[in-house]
PDB file of C-alpha atoms in Angstrom:
ATOM      1  CA  MET A 541    -119.722 -39.377  82.171  1.00 47.00           C
ATOM      2  CA  THR A 542    -120.871 -37.528  79.364  1.00 49.00           C
ATOM      3  CA  THR A 543    -123.070 -38.821  76.647  1.00 51.00           C
ATOM      4  CA  ALA A 544    -123.351 -37.765  73.486  1.00 50.00           C
ATOM      5  CA  GLN A 545    -125.703 -35.231  72.591  1.00 54.00           C
ATOM      6  CA  MET A 546    -127.563 -36.325  69.007  1.00 52.00           C
ATOM      7  CA  PRO A 547    -128.422 -33.948  66.739  1.00 53.00           C
ATOM      8  CA  PRO A 548    -132.081 -32.511  67.449  1.00 55.00           C
ATOM      9  CA  LYS A 549    -134.623 -34.154  64.148  1.00 53.00           C
ATOM     10  CA  THR A 550    -135.750 -31.976  61.838  1.00 55.00           C
ATOM     11  CA  ASP A 551    -138.348 -32.585  59.889  1.00 54.00           C
ATOM     12  CA  PRO A 552    -137.417 -33.001  55.733  1.00 56.00           C
ATOM     13  CA  GLU A 553    -138.218 -30.061  53.633  1.00 57.00           C
ATOM     14  CA  PRO A 554    -140.737 -30.955  51.139  1.00 57.00           C
ATOM     15  CA  GLU A 555    -140.335 -31.082  47.599  1.00 58.00           C
ATOM     16  CA  ARG A 556    -140.911 -28.256  45.644  1.00 58.00           C
ATOM     17  CA  PRO A 557    -142.924 -29.295  42.823  1.00 53.00           C
ATOM     18  CA  GLN A 558    -141.132 -28.380  38.964  1.00 56.00           C
ATOM     19  CA  VAL A 559    -142.833 -25.802  37.089  1.00 52.00           C
ATOM     20  CA  LYS A 560    -142.507 -26.317  33.366  1.00 53.00           C
ATOM     21  CA  PRO A 561    -142.847 -23.416  31.675  1.00 54.00           C
ATOM     22  CA  VAL A 562    -146.210 -23.123  29.741  1.00 50.00           C
ATOM     23  CA  GLY A 563    -144.514 -22.817  26.072  1.00 52.00           C
ATOM     24  CA  ASP A 564    -142.167 -25.674  26.139  1.00 57.00           C
ATOM     25  CA  GLU A 565    -144.905 -28.136  26.023  1.00 65.00           C
ATOM     26  CA  GLU A 566    -146.931 -26.448  23.333  1.00 67.00           C
ATOM     27  CA  GLY A 567    -143.299 -26.211  21.034  1.00 64.00           C
ATOM     28  CA  GLY A 568    -142.652 -29.653  22.009  1.00 70.00           C
ATOM     29  CA  LYS A 569    -145.804 -31.103  20.188  1.00 75.00           C
ATOM     30  CA  VAL A 570    -145.479 -27.953  17.400  1.00 75.00           C
ATOM     31  CA  LEU A 571    -141.788 -29.355  17.170  1.00 77.00           C
ATOM     32  CA  ASN A 572    -142.749 -33.033  16.737  1.00 83.00           C
ATOM     33  CA  ALA A 573    -145.745 -32.425  14.443  1.00 81.00           C
ATOM     34  CA  PHE A 574    -143.524 -30.506  12.234  1.00 81.00           C
ATOM     35  CA  SER A 575    -140.720 -33.252  12.258  1.00 84.00           C
ATOM     36  CA  HIS A 576    -143.199 -35.809  11.540  1.00 85.00           C
ATOM     37  CA  GLY A 577    -145.390 -34.157   8.947  1.00 87.00           C
ATOM     38  CA  PHE A 578    -141.547 -33.837   6.978  1.00 87.00           C
ATOM     39  CA  LEU A 579    -141.135 -37.278   7.622  1.00 87.00           C
ATOM     40  CA  VAL A 580    -144.435 -38.461   5.857  1.00 90.00           C
ATOM     41  CA  LEU A 581    -143.122 -36.084   3.069  1.00 90.00           C
ATOM     42  CA  TRP A 582    -139.856 -37.370   2.285  1.00 89.00           C
ATOM     43  CA  ALA A 583    -141.403 -41.373   2.669  1.00 87.00           C
ATOM     44  CA  ALA A 584    -143.897 -39.858   0.224  1.00 89.00           C
ATOM     45  CA  MET A 585    -141.602 -38.467  -2.590  1.00 90.00           C
ATOM     46  CA  VAL A 586    -139.453 -41.711  -2.454  1.00 85.00           C
ATOM     47  CA  VAL A 587    -142.223 -44.200  -2.504  1.00 88.00           C
ATOM     48  CA  LEU A 588    -144.885 -42.840  -5.047  1.00 91.00           C
ATOM     49  CA  PRO A 589    -142.400 -42.555  -8.056  1.00 89.00           C
ATOM     50  CA  VAL A 590    -141.292 -46.710  -6.832  1.00 89.00           C
ATOM     51  CA  VAL A 591    -145.167 -47.587  -6.803  1.00 90.00           C
ATOM     52  CA  TRP A 592    -146.160 -45.546  -9.868  1.00 91.00           C
ATOM     53  CA  ILE A 593    -143.307 -47.534 -11.728  1.00 90.00           C
ATOM     54  CA  LEU A 594    -144.357 -50.500 -10.441  1.00 90.00           C
ATOM     55  CA  ILE A 595    -148.275 -50.265 -12.077  1.00 91.00           C
ATOM     56  CA  ASN A 596    -146.999 -48.950 -15.067  1.00 90.00           C
ATOM     57  CA  SER A 597    -144.944 -51.790 -15.907  1.00 89.00           C
ATOM     58  CA  LEU A 598    -148.255 -53.483 -15.805  1.00 90.00           C
ATOM     59  CA  ARG A 599    -149.782 -51.523 -18.446  1.00 89.00           C
ATOM     60  CA  PRO A 600    -149.691 -51.369 -21.680  1.00 88.00           C
ATOM     61  CA  SER A 601    -148.293 -48.065 -23.923  1.00 85.00           C
ATOM     62  CA  GLY A 602    -151.433 -47.119 -25.056  1.00 85.00           C
ATOM     63  CA  GLU A 603    -152.782 -46.702 -21.292  1.00 87.00           C
ATOM     64  CA  ILE A 604    -150.161 -45.151 -19.952  1.00 86.00           C
ATOM     65  CA  LYS A 605    -150.039 -42.997 -23.074  1.00 85.00           C
ATOM     66  CA  SER A 606    -153.259 -41.606 -22.710  1.00 86.00           C
ATOM     67  CA  ASN A 607    -153.674 -41.674 -18.761  1.00 85.00           C
ATOM     68  CA  PRO A 608    -149.880 -41.816 -17.202  1.00 85.00           C
ATOM     69  CA  PHE A 609    -151.706 -41.651 -13.251  1.00 87.00           C
ATOM     70  CA  GLY A 610    -154.236 -44.515 -14.038  1.00 84.00           C
ATOM     71  CA  LEU A 611    -154.345 -48.460 -12.593  1.00 85.00           C
ATOM     72  CA  PRO A 612    -154.077 -51.372 -15.129  1.00 84.00           C
ATOM     73  CA  LEU A 613    -157.570 -52.653 -16.547  1.00 82.00           C
ATOM     74  CA  GLU A 614    -155.547 -55.494 -17.549  1.00 83.00           C
ATOM     75  CA  ILE A 615    -152.454 -57.116 -16.465  1.00 85.00           C
ATOM     76  CA  HIS A 616    -149.623 -57.276 -18.938  1.00 85.00           C
ATOM     77  CA  TRP A 617    -147.056 -59.428 -17.793  1.00 88.00           C
ATOM     78  CA  GLU A 618    -145.594 -59.199 -21.257  1.00 89.00           C
ATOM     79  CA  ASN A 619    -143.904 -56.050 -20.495  1.00 88.00           C
ATOM     80  CA  PHE A 620    -141.013 -57.999 -18.518  1.00 89.00           C
ATOM     81  CA  ALA A 621    -140.759 -60.977 -21.016  1.00 87.00           C
ATOM     82  CA  GLY A 622    -140.623 -57.484 -23.495  1.00 85.00           C
ATOM     83  CA  ALA A 623    -137.813 -56.036 -21.435  1.00 85.00           C
ATOM     84  CA  TRP A 624    -136.013 -59.011 -20.138  1.00 88.00           C
ATOM     85  CA  VAL A 625    -135.614 -60.302 -24.374  1.00 83.00           C
ATOM     86  CA  GLU A 626    -136.306 -58.113 -26.599  1.00 78.00           C
ATOM     87  CA  ALA A 627    -135.060 -54.682 -25.296  1.00 80.00           C
ATOM     88  CA  ASN A 628    -131.733 -56.935 -24.532  1.00 84.00           C
ATOM     89  CA  LEU A 629    -132.364 -56.563 -20.794  1.00 87.00           C
ATOM     90  CA  GLY A 630    -131.266 -59.705 -19.517  1.00 88.00           C
ATOM     91  CA  GLN A 631    -127.976 -59.307 -21.344  1.00 89.00           C
ATOM     92  CA  TYR A 632    -127.315 -56.109 -19.499  1.00 91.00           C
ATOM     93  CA  PHE A 633    -128.201 -57.681 -16.331  1.00 91.00           C
ATOM     94  CA  LEU A 634    -125.770 -60.670 -16.761  1.00 92.00           C
ATOM     95  CA  ASN A 635    -123.112 -57.613 -17.384  1.00 92.00           C
ATOM     96  CA  THR A 636    -123.623 -55.355 -14.585  1.00 93.00           C
ATOM     97  CA  VAL A 637    -123.603 -58.390 -12.451  1.00 93.00           C
ATOM     98  CA  ILE A 638    -119.922 -59.374 -14.120  1.00 94.00           C
ATOM     99  CA  VAL A 639    -118.689 -56.524 -13.633  1.00 94.00           C
ATOM    100  CA  LEU A 640    -120.196 -55.773  -9.806  1.00 95.00           C
ATOM    101  CA  LEU A 641    -118.921 -58.809  -8.897  1.00 95.00           C
ATOM    102  CA  MET A 642    -115.006 -57.860  -9.483  1.00 95.00           C
ATOM    103  CA  SER A 643    -115.792 -54.393  -8.557  1.00 95.00           C
ATOM    104  CA  VAL A 644    -117.080 -55.043  -5.021  1.00 95.00           C
ATOM    105  CA  THR A 645    -115.365 -57.696  -3.828  1.00 95.00           C
ATOM    106  CA  GLY A 646    -112.131 -55.246  -5.021  1.00 95.00           C
ATOM    107  CA  THR A 647    -113.175 -52.268  -2.938  1.00 95.00           C
ATOM    108  CA  MET A 648    -114.457 -54.228   0.586  1.00 94.00           C
ATOM    109  CA  LEU A 649    -111.030 -56.351   0.094  1.00 94.00           C
ATOM    110  CA  LEU A 650    -108.573 -53.428  -0.277  1.00 94.00           C
ATOM    111  CA  GLY A 651    -110.631 -50.927   1.427  1.00 94.00           C
ATOM    112  CA  ALA A 652    -110.949 -53.036   5.001  1.00 94.00           C
ATOM    113  CA  MET A 653    -107.368 -53.751   4.751  1.00 94.00           C
ATOM    114  CA  ALA A 654    -106.565 -50.330   3.693  1.00 93.00           C
ATOM    115  CA  ALA A 655    -109.224 -49.063   6.664  1.00 94.00           C
ATOM    116  CA  TYR A 656    -107.292 -51.519   9.201  1.00 92.00           C
ATOM    117  CA  VAL A 657    -104.252 -50.170   8.798  1.00 92.00           C
ATOM    118  CA  LEU A 658    -105.032 -46.404   9.086  1.00 93.00           C
ATOM    119  CA  ALA A 659    -107.223 -47.331  12.330  1.00 91.00           C
ATOM    120  CA  ARG A 660    -104.787 -49.606  14.323  1.00 88.00           C
ATOM    121  CA  TYR A 661    -101.978 -48.708  13.346  1.00 88.00           C
ATOM    122  CA  ASP A 662     -99.553 -45.765  14.161  1.00 88.00           C
ATOM    123  CA  PHE A 663     -96.865 -44.881  11.383  1.00 87.00           C
ATOM    124  CA  PRO A 664     -95.661 -41.671   9.866  1.00 90.00           C
ATOM    125  CA  GLY A 665     -98.305 -39.874   7.344  1.00 89.00           C
ATOM    126  CA  ASN A 666    -100.913 -41.952   8.785  1.00 90.00           C
ATOM    127  CA  ARG A 667    -102.817 -39.064   9.074  1.00 91.00           C
ATOM    128  CA  LEU A 668    -101.691 -37.697   5.973  1.00 93.00           C
ATOM    129  CA  PHE A 669    -103.101 -40.955   4.071  1.00 92.00           C
ATOM    130  CA  PHE A 670    -106.280 -40.774   5.716  1.00 92.00           C
ATOM    131  CA  MET A 671    -106.971 -36.794   4.886  1.00 93.00           C
ATOM    132  CA  LEU A 672    -106.023 -38.359   0.925  1.00 92.00           C
ATOM    133  CA  PHE A 673    -108.940 -40.812   0.925  1.00 91.00           C
ATOM    134  CA  VAL A 674    -111.478 -38.216   2.585  1.00 89.00           C
ATOM    135  CA  ALA A 675    -110.337 -35.741   0.018  1.00 90.00           C
ATOM    136  CA  GLY A 676    -111.127 -38.525  -2.404  1.00 88.00           C
ATOM    137  CA  MET A 677    -114.481 -38.061  -1.458  1.00 88.00           C
ATOM    138  CA  MET A 678    -114.959 -34.471  -2.737  1.00 87.00           C
ATOM    139  CA  PHE A 679    -113.068 -34.772  -6.187  1.00 83.00           C
ATOM    140  CA  PRO A 680    -115.806 -35.120  -8.680  1.00 84.00           C
ATOM    141  CA  VAL A 681    -115.491 -37.862 -10.985  1.00 83.00           C
ATOM    142  CA  PHE A 682    -116.450 -35.589 -14.130  1.00 83.00           C
ATOM    143  CA  LEU A 683    -113.291 -33.834 -13.690  1.00 84.00           C
ATOM    144  CA  ALA A 684    -111.862 -36.978 -14.606  1.00 85.00           C
ATOM    145  CA  LEU A 685    -113.424 -38.482 -17.163  1.00 88.00           C
ATOM    146  CA  PHE A 686    -111.422 -37.385 -19.955  1.00 89.00           C
ATOM    147  CA  PRO A 687    -108.106 -38.476 -18.438  1.00 90.00           C
ATOM    148  CA  LEU A 688    -109.688 -41.350 -17.140  1.00 91.00           C
ATOM    149  CA  TYR A 689    -110.214 -42.242 -20.928  1.00 91.00           C
ATOM    150  CA  LYS A 690    -107.246 -41.374 -22.334  1.00 92.00           C
ATOM    151  CA  THR A 691    -105.750 -43.829 -19.470  1.00 91.00           C
ATOM    152  CA  MET A 692    -107.173 -46.707 -19.558  1.00 91.00           C
ATOM    153  CA  ASP A 693    -107.287 -46.139 -23.460  1.00 90.00           C
ATOM    154  CA  ASN A 694    -103.848 -46.667 -23.753  1.00 92.00           C
ATOM    155  CA  VAL A 695    -103.071 -49.353 -21.494  1.00 91.00           C
ATOM    156  CA  GLY A 696    -105.541 -51.250 -23.492  1.00 89.00           C
ATOM    157  CA  LEU A 697    -108.638 -51.799 -20.734  1.00 90.00           C
ATOM    158  CA  LYS A 698    -111.295 -49.340 -22.362  1.00 89.00           C
ATOM    159  CA  ASP A 699    -114.519 -50.886 -23.023  1.00 89.00           C
ATOM    160  CA  THR A 700    -113.170 -54.069 -20.914  1.00 90.00           C
ATOM    161  CA  TYR A 701    -115.099 -55.514 -17.906  1.00 92.00           C
ATOM    162  CA  VAL A 702    -111.674 -55.345 -15.581  1.00 93.00           C
ATOM    163  CA  GLY A 703    -111.049 -51.991 -16.814  1.00 92.00           C
ATOM    164  CA  LEU A 704    -114.533 -50.733 -15.645  1.00 93.00           C
ATOM    165  CA  ALA A 705    -114.375 -52.751 -12.551  1.00 94.00           C
ATOM    166  CA  ILE A 706    -110.916 -51.133 -11.316  1.00 94.00           C
ATOM    167  CA  VAL A 707    -112.244 -48.254 -11.873  1.00 94.00           C
ATOM    168  CA  TYR A 708    -115.338 -49.009  -9.503  1.00 95.00           C
ATOM    169  CA  ILE A 709    -113.143 -50.007  -7.275  1.00 95.00           C
ATOM    170  CA  ALA A 710    -110.947 -46.261  -7.128  1.00 92.00           C
ATOM    171  CA  TYR A 711    -114.598 -44.339  -7.331  1.00 91.00           C
ATOM    172  CA  SER A 712    -115.633 -46.284  -3.857  1.00 93.00           C
ATOM    173  CA  MET A 713    -112.449 -46.677  -2.277  1.00 94.00           C
ATOM    174  CA  PRO A 714    -112.297 -43.075  -0.632  1.00 93.00           C
ATOM    175  CA  PHE A 715    -116.035 -43.700   1.365  1.00 93.00           C
ATOM    176  CA  THR A 716    -115.545 -46.723   2.028  1.00 94.00           C
ATOM    177  CA  VAL A 717    -111.874 -46.380   3.988  1.00 94.00           C
ATOM    178  CA  PHE A 718    -113.387 -43.485   5.519  1.00 92.00           C
ATOM    179  CA  PHE A 719    -116.070 -45.223   7.062  1.00 91.00           C
ATOM    180  CA  LEU A 720    -114.636 -48.698   7.882  1.00 92.00           C
ATOM    181  CA  THR A 721    -111.398 -46.672   9.580  1.00 92.00           C
ATOM    182  CA  ALA A 722    -113.985 -45.093  12.035  1.00 88.00           C
ATOM    183  CA  PHE A 723    -115.729 -48.331  12.604  1.00 87.00           C
ATOM    184  CA  PHE A 724    -112.719 -50.373  12.985  1.00 90.00           C
ATOM    185  CA  ARG A 725    -111.414 -47.797  15.780  1.00 88.00           C
ATOM    186  CA  THR A 726    -115.027 -48.579  17.774  1.00 86.00           C
ATOM    187  CA  LEU A 727    -113.026 -52.667  18.160  1.00 85.00           C
ATOM    188  CA  PRO A 728    -111.601 -53.017  21.245  1.00 83.00           C
ATOM    189  CA  THR A 729    -108.183 -53.168  21.606  1.00 82.00           C
ATOM    190  CA  GLY A 730    -107.740 -56.079  24.426  1.00 85.00           C
ATOM    191  CA  VAL A 731    -108.990 -58.523  21.907  1.00 82.00           C
ATOM    192  CA  ALA A 732    -106.276 -57.784  19.415  1.00 82.00           C
ATOM    193  CA  GLU A 733    -103.392 -57.822  21.932  1.00 82.00           C
ATOM    194  CA  ALA A 734    -104.549 -61.309  22.919  1.00 86.00           C
ATOM    195  CA  ALA A 735    -104.793 -62.507  19.808  1.00 84.00           C
ATOM    196  CA  MET A 736    -100.958 -61.468  18.872  1.00 84.00           C
ATOM    197  CA  ILE A 737    -100.416 -63.014  22.512  1.00 84.00           C
ATOM    198  CA  ASP A 738    -101.288 -66.265  21.088  1.00 82.00           C
ATOM    199  CA  GLY A 739     -98.951 -66.100  18.574  1.00 82.00           C
ATOM    200  CA  ALA A 740    -101.632 -64.911  15.934  1.00 80.00           C
ATOM    201  CA  GLY A 741     -99.670 -62.705  12.819  1.00 82.00           C
ATOM    202  CA  HIS A 742    -100.740 -59.851  11.466  1.00 82.00           C
ATOM    203  CA  TYR A 743    -102.788 -61.338   8.438  1.00 85.00           C
ATOM    204  CA  ARG A 744    -104.302 -63.987  11.079  1.00 87.00           C
ATOM    205  CA  LEU A 745    -105.275 -61.672  13.294  1.00 87.00           C
ATOM    206  CA  PHE A 746    -107.135 -59.075  10.330  1.00 88.00           C
ATOM    207  CA  PHE A 747    -108.799 -62.088   8.944  1.00 88.00           C
ATOM    208  CA  GLN A 748    -109.645 -64.561  11.201  1.00 86.00           C
ATOM    209  CA  VAL A 749    -109.869 -61.990  14.116  1.00 87.00           C
ATOM    210  CA  MET A 750    -111.048 -58.104  13.094  1.00 88.00           C
ATOM    211  CA  LEU A 751    -112.625 -58.840  10.107  1.00 89.00           C
ATOM    212  CA  PRO A 752    -115.188 -60.897  11.765  1.00 88.00           C
ATOM    213  CA  MET A 753    -115.495 -58.582  14.772  1.00 88.00           C
ATOM    214  CA  ALA A 754    -116.251 -55.899  11.869  1.00 87.00           C
ATOM    215  CA  LYS A 755    -119.544 -57.578  10.048  1.00 86.00           C
ATOM    216  CA  PRO A 756    -122.013 -54.782  10.622  1.00 83.00           C
ATOM    217  CA  GLY A 757    -119.760 -52.131   9.253  1.00 86.00           C
ATOM    218  CA  ILE A 758    -118.706 -54.321   6.679  1.00 90.00           C
ATOM    219  CA  ILE A 759    -122.129 -55.783   5.568  1.00 86.00           C
ATOM    220  CA  SER A 760    -123.101 -52.092   6.304  1.00 86.00           C
ATOM    221  CA  ILE A 761    -120.613 -50.406   3.392  1.00 90.00           C
ATOM    222  CA  THR A 762    -120.906 -53.845   0.937  1.00 91.00           C
ATOM    223  CA  ILE A 763    -124.994 -52.401   0.409  1.00 88.00           C
ATOM    224  CA  PHE A 764    -123.843 -48.562  -0.229  1.00 88.00           C
ATOM    225  CA  ASN A 765    -121.455 -49.773  -2.274  1.00 92.00           C
ATOM    226  CA  ILE A 766    -123.302 -52.182  -4.730  1.00 91.00           C
ATOM    227  CA  ILE A 767    -126.227 -49.583  -4.494  1.00 88.00           C
ATOM    228  CA  GLY A 768    -124.076 -46.882  -5.973  1.00 89.00           C
ATOM    229  CA  GLN A 769    -121.942 -49.393  -8.532  1.00 92.00           C
ATOM    230  CA  TRP A 770    -125.277 -50.974  -9.589  1.00 91.00           C
ATOM    231  CA  ASN A 771    -126.843 -47.188 -10.149  1.00 88.00           C
ATOM    232  CA  GLN A 772    -123.601 -45.804 -11.698  1.00 90.00           C
ATOM    233  CA  PHE A 773    -124.319 -44.272 -16.084  1.00 90.00           C
ATOM    234  CA  ILE A 774    -121.416 -41.930 -16.316  1.00 90.00           C
ATOM    235  CA  LEU A 775    -118.806 -43.980 -16.181  1.00 91.00           C
ATOM    236  CA  PRO A 776    -119.801 -47.029 -17.981  1.00 91.00           C
ATOM    237  CA  LEU A 777    -121.339 -44.476 -20.555  1.00 89.00           C
ATOM    238  CA  VAL A 778    -118.066 -43.145 -21.559  1.00 89.00           C
ATOM    239  CA  LEU A 779    -115.722 -45.944 -20.954  1.00 89.00           C
ATOM    240  CA  MET A 780    -118.002 -49.033 -22.766  1.00 86.00           C
ATOM    241  CA  ASN A 781    -118.989 -46.433 -25.415  1.00 77.00           C
ATOM    242  CA  ARG A 782    -117.516 -48.924 -28.387  1.00 72.00           C
ATOM    243  CA  ASN A 783    -118.763 -52.131 -26.516  1.00 68.00           C
ATOM    244  CA  LYS A 784    -123.235 -51.754 -27.156  1.00 72.00           C
ATOM    245  CA  ASP A 785    -124.134 -55.222 -26.055  1.00 74.00           C
ATOM    246  CA  GLY A 786    -121.645 -55.393 -23.771  1.00 80.00           C
ATOM    247  CA  GLN A 787    -123.237 -52.003 -21.789  1.00 86.00           C
ATOM    248  CA  VAL A 788    -124.313 -52.568 -17.886  1.00 89.00           C
ATOM    249  CA  LEU A 789    -128.240 -52.297 -17.403  1.00 89.00           C
ATOM    250  CA  SER A 790    -128.268 -48.047 -16.464  1.00 87.00           C
ATOM    251  CA  VAL A 791    -126.827 -47.741 -19.876  1.00 88.00           C
ATOM    252  CA  GLY A 792    -128.631 -50.163 -21.914  1.00 85.00           C
ATOM    253  CA  LEU A 793    -132.371 -48.781 -20.363  1.00 85.00           C
ATOM    254  CA  ALA A 794    -131.370 -45.383 -21.426  1.00 83.00           C
ATOM    255  CA  ASN A 795    -130.483 -46.666 -24.268  1.00 80.00           C
ATOM    256  CA  LEU A 796    -133.930 -47.638 -25.070  1.00 76.00           C
ATOM    257  CA  THR A 797    -135.384 -44.185 -25.456  1.00 72.00           C
ATOM    258  CA  SER A 798    -131.856 -42.835 -27.175  1.00 63.00           C
ATOM    259  CA  GLU A 799    -132.228 -45.409 -30.630  1.00 60.00           C
ATOM    260  CA  ALA A 800    -132.783 -43.073 -33.739  1.00 46.00           C
ATOM    261  CA  GLY A 801    -136.127 -44.470 -35.533  1.00 47.00           C
ATOM    262  CA  LYS A 802    -137.286 -46.602 -33.274  1.00 61.00           C
ATOM    263  CA  GLN A 803    -140.684 -46.590 -31.705  1.00 69.00           C
ATOM    264  CA  VAL A 804    -140.238 -47.029 -27.492  1.00 72.00           C
ATOM    265  CA  ASP A 805    -142.910 -49.108 -25.961  1.00 79.00           C
ATOM    266  CA  THR A 806    -143.498 -47.036 -22.719  1.00 85.00           C
ATOM    267  CA  GLY A 807    -144.784 -50.160 -20.567  1.00 87.00           C
ATOM    268  CA  VAL A 808    -141.609 -51.819 -21.528  1.00 87.00           C
ATOM    269  CA  LEU A 809    -139.690 -48.997 -20.638  1.00 87.00           C
ATOM    270  CA  PHE A 810    -141.569 -49.000 -17.363  1.00 89.00           C
ATOM    271  CA  ALA A 811    -141.055 -52.987 -17.155  1.00 89.00           C
ATOM    272  CA  GLY A 812    -136.914 -52.337 -17.736  1.00 88.00           C
ATOM    273  CA  MET A 813    -136.946 -49.432 -14.906  1.00 89.00           C
ATOM    274  CA  ALA A 814    -138.905 -52.090 -12.300  1.00 90.00           C
ATOM    275  CA  LEU A 815    -135.930 -54.949 -13.207  1.00 89.00           C
ATOM    276  CA  ALA A 816    -133.116 -52.356 -12.818  1.00 88.00           C
ATOM    277  CA  MET A 817    -134.962 -51.083  -9.337  1.00 88.00           C
ATOM    278  CA  LEU A 818    -135.917 -54.829  -8.030  1.00 86.00           C
ATOM    279  CA  PRO A 819    -132.342 -56.104  -6.791  1.00 85.00           C
ATOM    280  CA  VAL A 820    -131.197 -52.945  -5.033  1.00 83.00           C
ATOM    281  CA  LEU A 821    -134.800 -52.684  -3.206  1.00 83.00           C
ATOM    282  CA  ILE A 822    -134.757 -56.250  -2.346  1.00 84.00           C
ATOM    283  CA  ALA A 823    -131.025 -56.344  -1.279  1.00 81.00           C
ATOM    284  CA  TYR A 824    -131.876 -53.038   1.550  1.00 79.00           C
ATOM    285  CA  ILE A 825    -134.598 -54.978   2.418  1.00 81.00           C
ATOM    286  CA  LEU A 826    -133.209 -58.492   3.449  1.00 81.00           C
ATOM    287  CA  PHE A 827    -130.106 -56.302   4.852  1.00 77.00           C
ATOM    288  CA  GLN A 828    -131.728 -53.080   6.683  1.00 75.00           C
ATOM    289  CA  ARG A 829    -131.179 -54.228  10.338  1.00 76.00           C
ATOM    290  CA  GLN A 830    -127.487 -54.929   9.352  1.00 69.00           C
ATOM    291  CA  ILE A 831    -126.880 -51.616   7.737  1.00 69.00           C
ATOM    292  CA  GLN A 832    -128.475 -49.866  10.917  1.00 69.00           C
ATOM    293  CA  ALA A 833    -126.640 -51.747  13.193  1.00 66.00           C
ATOM    294  CA  GLY A 834    -123.573 -51.473  10.850  1.00 63.00           C
ATOM    295  CA  MET A 835    -123.992 -47.231  10.785  1.00 63.00           C
ATOM    296  CA  THR A 836    -124.843 -46.950  14.725  1.00 64.00           C
ATOM    297  CA  ALA A 837    -122.065 -49.555  16.155  1.00 59.00           C
ATOM    298  CA  GLY A 838    -119.507 -46.440  16.350  1.00 51.00           C
ATOM    299  CA  ALA A 839    -121.838 -44.116  17.853  1.00 48.00           C
ATOM    300  CA  LEU A 840    -122.969 -47.149  20.611  1.00 48.00           C
ATOM    301  CA  LYS A 841    -119.796 -47.588  21.602  1.00 47.00           C
TER     302      LYS A 841
END
């Protein structure tokens, strides 16, 4: 009878200490200091002009001209009343809201449907259509101003809110489709297959299943479209040049400094700029988490 021989016990090898290069830690500190310093500089470049505008919106015109970077000796809330009523910014504000209600709704509806089809359905020319939308992002709008002006004039849509909203939709579609196509591709296929097995058609599958799942991406691109269309200047300047009272806020604010023979109240001008910025700032502050979630959802999935 033979007995199994046990292998001789060997002492475990001692762990070798990991030796870090001397320069790595110092290099990391230098890189962190440089990156943090750059972020602080960038934040100052973005925040300080906004703070400067808000401070000067509460000062009279004489104080601003004598000391543009001073603090208000007395708060003048009447600057906002002057900008809203006397400078007619209230009407311009309403015009902008009317145009954006049509344009943002149309952009998101058409863009989401196009992106969903390009992302979830395989058909001949799928890649070509997607690349055409991507190419539209690189086309400068300045090259299309004259033919766009003539086209809108020929079809009777120049100097109308509907025509301006249609142009906004076409202008915003490429980036909207590009962004949402990548987002729809990250959504799970199993949920769509289960809905189809339960009898859901293509329209019900899109509006009741896939669209709610894409909510983070929808909110993110909606905020981007609102900001981009709210700040649009060249398109309404060209397409609404005959309708002065029907102008949007950006062009109406520029008219305060371009009217011949009219003395510009600097305090009212700063108050108008503050009123133009506040809706966008409030929207971003309220939805910043949704924007960040929508931007990172595709990478995390």
